[in-house]
XYZ file of C-alpha atoms in Angstrom:
189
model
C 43.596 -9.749 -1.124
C 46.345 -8.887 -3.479
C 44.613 -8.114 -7.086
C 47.641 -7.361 -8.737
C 48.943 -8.916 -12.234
C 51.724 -11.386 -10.966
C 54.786 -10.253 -13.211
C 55.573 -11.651 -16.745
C 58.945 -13.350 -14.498
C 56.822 -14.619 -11.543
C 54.612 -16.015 -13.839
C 57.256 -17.939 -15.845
C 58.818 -18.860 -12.884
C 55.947 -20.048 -10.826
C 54.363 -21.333 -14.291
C 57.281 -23.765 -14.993
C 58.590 -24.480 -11.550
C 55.105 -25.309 -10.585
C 53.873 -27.143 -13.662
C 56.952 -29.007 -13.576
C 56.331 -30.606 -10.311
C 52.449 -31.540 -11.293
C 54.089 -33.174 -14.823
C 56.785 -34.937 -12.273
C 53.636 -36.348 -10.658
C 52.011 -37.195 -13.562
C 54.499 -38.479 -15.176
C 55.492 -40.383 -12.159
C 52.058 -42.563 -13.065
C 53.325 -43.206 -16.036
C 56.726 -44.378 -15.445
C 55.749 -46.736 -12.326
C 52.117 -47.639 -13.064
C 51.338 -47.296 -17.270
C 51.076 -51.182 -17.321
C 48.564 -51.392 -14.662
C 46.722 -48.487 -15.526
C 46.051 -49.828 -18.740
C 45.284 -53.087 -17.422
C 42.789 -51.742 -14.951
C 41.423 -49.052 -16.354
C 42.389 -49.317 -20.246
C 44.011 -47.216 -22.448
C 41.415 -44.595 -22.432
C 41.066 -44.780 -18.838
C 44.029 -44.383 -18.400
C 44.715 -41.040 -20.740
C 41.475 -39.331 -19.144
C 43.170 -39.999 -15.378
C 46.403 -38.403 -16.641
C 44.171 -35.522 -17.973
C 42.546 -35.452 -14.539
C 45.377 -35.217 -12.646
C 46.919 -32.156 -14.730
C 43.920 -30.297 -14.350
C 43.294 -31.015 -10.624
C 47.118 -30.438 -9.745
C 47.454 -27.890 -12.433
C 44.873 -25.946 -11.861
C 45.844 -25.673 -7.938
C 49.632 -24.045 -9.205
C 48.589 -22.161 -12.040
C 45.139 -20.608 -10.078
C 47.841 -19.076 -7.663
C 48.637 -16.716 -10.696
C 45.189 -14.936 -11.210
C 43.541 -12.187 -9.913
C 40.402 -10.446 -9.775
C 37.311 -11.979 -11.531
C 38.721 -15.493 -12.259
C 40.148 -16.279 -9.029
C 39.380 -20.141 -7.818
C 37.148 -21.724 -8.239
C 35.898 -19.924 -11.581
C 40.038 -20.276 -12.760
C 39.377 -24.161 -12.062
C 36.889 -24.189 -14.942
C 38.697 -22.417 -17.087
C 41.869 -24.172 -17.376
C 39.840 -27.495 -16.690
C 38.161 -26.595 -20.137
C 41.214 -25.596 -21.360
C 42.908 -28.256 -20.859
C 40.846 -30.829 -21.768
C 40.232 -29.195 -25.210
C 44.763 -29.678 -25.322
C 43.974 -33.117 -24.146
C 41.517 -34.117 -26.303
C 43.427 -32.586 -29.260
C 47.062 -34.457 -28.389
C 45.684 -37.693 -28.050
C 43.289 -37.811 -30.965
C 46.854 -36.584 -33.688
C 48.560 -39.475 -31.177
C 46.455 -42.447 -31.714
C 44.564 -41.392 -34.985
C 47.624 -40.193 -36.951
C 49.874 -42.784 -38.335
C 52.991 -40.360 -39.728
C 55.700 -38.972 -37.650
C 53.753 -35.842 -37.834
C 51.394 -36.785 -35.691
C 53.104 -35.451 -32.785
C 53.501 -32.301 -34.170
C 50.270 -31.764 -35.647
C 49.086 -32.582 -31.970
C 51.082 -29.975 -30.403
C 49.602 -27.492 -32.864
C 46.071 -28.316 -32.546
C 46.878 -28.858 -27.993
C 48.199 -25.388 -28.305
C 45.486 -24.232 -30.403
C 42.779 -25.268 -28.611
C 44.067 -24.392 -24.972
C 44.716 -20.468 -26.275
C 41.406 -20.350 -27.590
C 39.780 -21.190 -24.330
C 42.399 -18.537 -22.640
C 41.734 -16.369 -24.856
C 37.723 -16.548 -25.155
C 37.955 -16.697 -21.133
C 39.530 -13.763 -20.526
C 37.877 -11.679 -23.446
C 40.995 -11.241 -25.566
C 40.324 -12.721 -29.018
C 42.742 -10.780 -30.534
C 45.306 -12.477 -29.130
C 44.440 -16.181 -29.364
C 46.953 -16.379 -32.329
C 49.630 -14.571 -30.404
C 48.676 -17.380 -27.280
C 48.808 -20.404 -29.697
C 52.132 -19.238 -31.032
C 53.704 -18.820 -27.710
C 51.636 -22.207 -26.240
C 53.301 -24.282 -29.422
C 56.692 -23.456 -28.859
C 56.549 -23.698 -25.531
C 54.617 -27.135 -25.429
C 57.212 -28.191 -28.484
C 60.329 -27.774 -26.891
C 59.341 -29.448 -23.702
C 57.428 -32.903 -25.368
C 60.231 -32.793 -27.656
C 63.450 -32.371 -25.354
C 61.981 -34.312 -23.181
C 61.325 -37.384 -25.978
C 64.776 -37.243 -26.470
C 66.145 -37.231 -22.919
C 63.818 -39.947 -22.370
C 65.518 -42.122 -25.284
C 68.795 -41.238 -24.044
C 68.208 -41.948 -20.859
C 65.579 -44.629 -20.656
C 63.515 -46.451 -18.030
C 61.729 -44.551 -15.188
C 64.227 -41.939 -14.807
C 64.011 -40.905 -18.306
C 60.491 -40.757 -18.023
C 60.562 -39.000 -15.054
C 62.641 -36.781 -16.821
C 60.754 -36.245 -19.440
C 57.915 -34.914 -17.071
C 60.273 -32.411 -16.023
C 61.380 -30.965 -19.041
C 57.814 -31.084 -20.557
C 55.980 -29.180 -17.285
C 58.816 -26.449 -16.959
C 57.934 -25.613 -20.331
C 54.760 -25.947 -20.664
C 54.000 -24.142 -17.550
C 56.035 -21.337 -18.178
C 54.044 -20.752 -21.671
C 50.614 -21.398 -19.286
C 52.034 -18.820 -16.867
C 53.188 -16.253 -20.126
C 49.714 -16.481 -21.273
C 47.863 -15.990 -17.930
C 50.117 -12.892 -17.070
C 49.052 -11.483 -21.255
C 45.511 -12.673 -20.790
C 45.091 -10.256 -17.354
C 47.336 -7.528 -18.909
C 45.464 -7.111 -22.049
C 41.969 -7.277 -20.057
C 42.546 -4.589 -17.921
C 43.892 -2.578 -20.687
C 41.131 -2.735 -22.723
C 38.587 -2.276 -19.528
């Protein structure tokens, strides 16, 4: 077994290419099947399946980039936590919000959250800050670009789109903070 640190580029690379195909699926649900999922299983429903599916197909992608002690399963319960706290946190600023802020307060407190959890997972505190910097940008500039290609654009393809833009982002922040995470453990072990 290969307990090496993936590189800072492999894990960008295999962060957003990866994450970007889960968000395609995910987002996929959303462009063909929003109306019926909120028929059938309600709003709610509906949110916690879309959380489901990121951490189920997420967690398969982004597990590939850890070594050592929190290889799967223990990775799956970690970034299931994880990202269920950014869940949690996005659609509460969504729905409870009424200001255009509310996206971007729900950014700040997804990113926050998830680089907590990161960083209280893999013992590195000290650099949940430095995490929820690089996870806000990161989850910024894909929800964001992708909002607006999804205006321009429109219909399924723009939301399919959208998923694209937002995962390859995203990811690649996930996959930054995995490769710091493991780096910083093992130099302070």
């Amino acid at each position: 077994m290969n307990t090496s640190i993936p590189s800072l580029g492999r894990s960008l690379l295999i962060g957003g290419l990866g994450f970007a195909l889960v968000s395609l699926c995910v987002f996929a649900t959303v462009a063909f099947g929003e109306r019926w999922m909120y028929r059938n299983l309600t709003v709610i429903g509906a949110y916690v399946a879309w959380t489901v599916l990121f951490i189920l197909l997420g967690g398969a992608v982004l597990g590939s980039l850890v070594v050592r002690r929190w290889r799967l399963p223990r990775f799956y319960l970690l970034y299931g936590l994880a990202f269920f706290m950014y869940a949690v946190a996005w659609v509460f600023a969504y729905f409870a919000l009424e200001d255009p802020i509310d996206e971007w307060f729900g950014s700040l407190a997804a990113s926050v959250l998830m680089a907590l959890v990161f960083a209280a997972g893999f013992g590195v505190m000290r650099s949940a800050l430095k995490f929820s910097g690089l996870l806000f940008i990161a989850n910024s500039i894909g929800y964001f670009s992708g909002a607006m290609l999804n205006a321009r654009v429109g219909g399924s393809t723009g939301m399919l789109l959208w998923g694209v833009v937002y995962g390859l982002c995203l990811g690649a922040g996930i996959g930054a903070v995995l490769h710091f995470a493991q780096r910083w453990t093992t130099e302070s072990s």
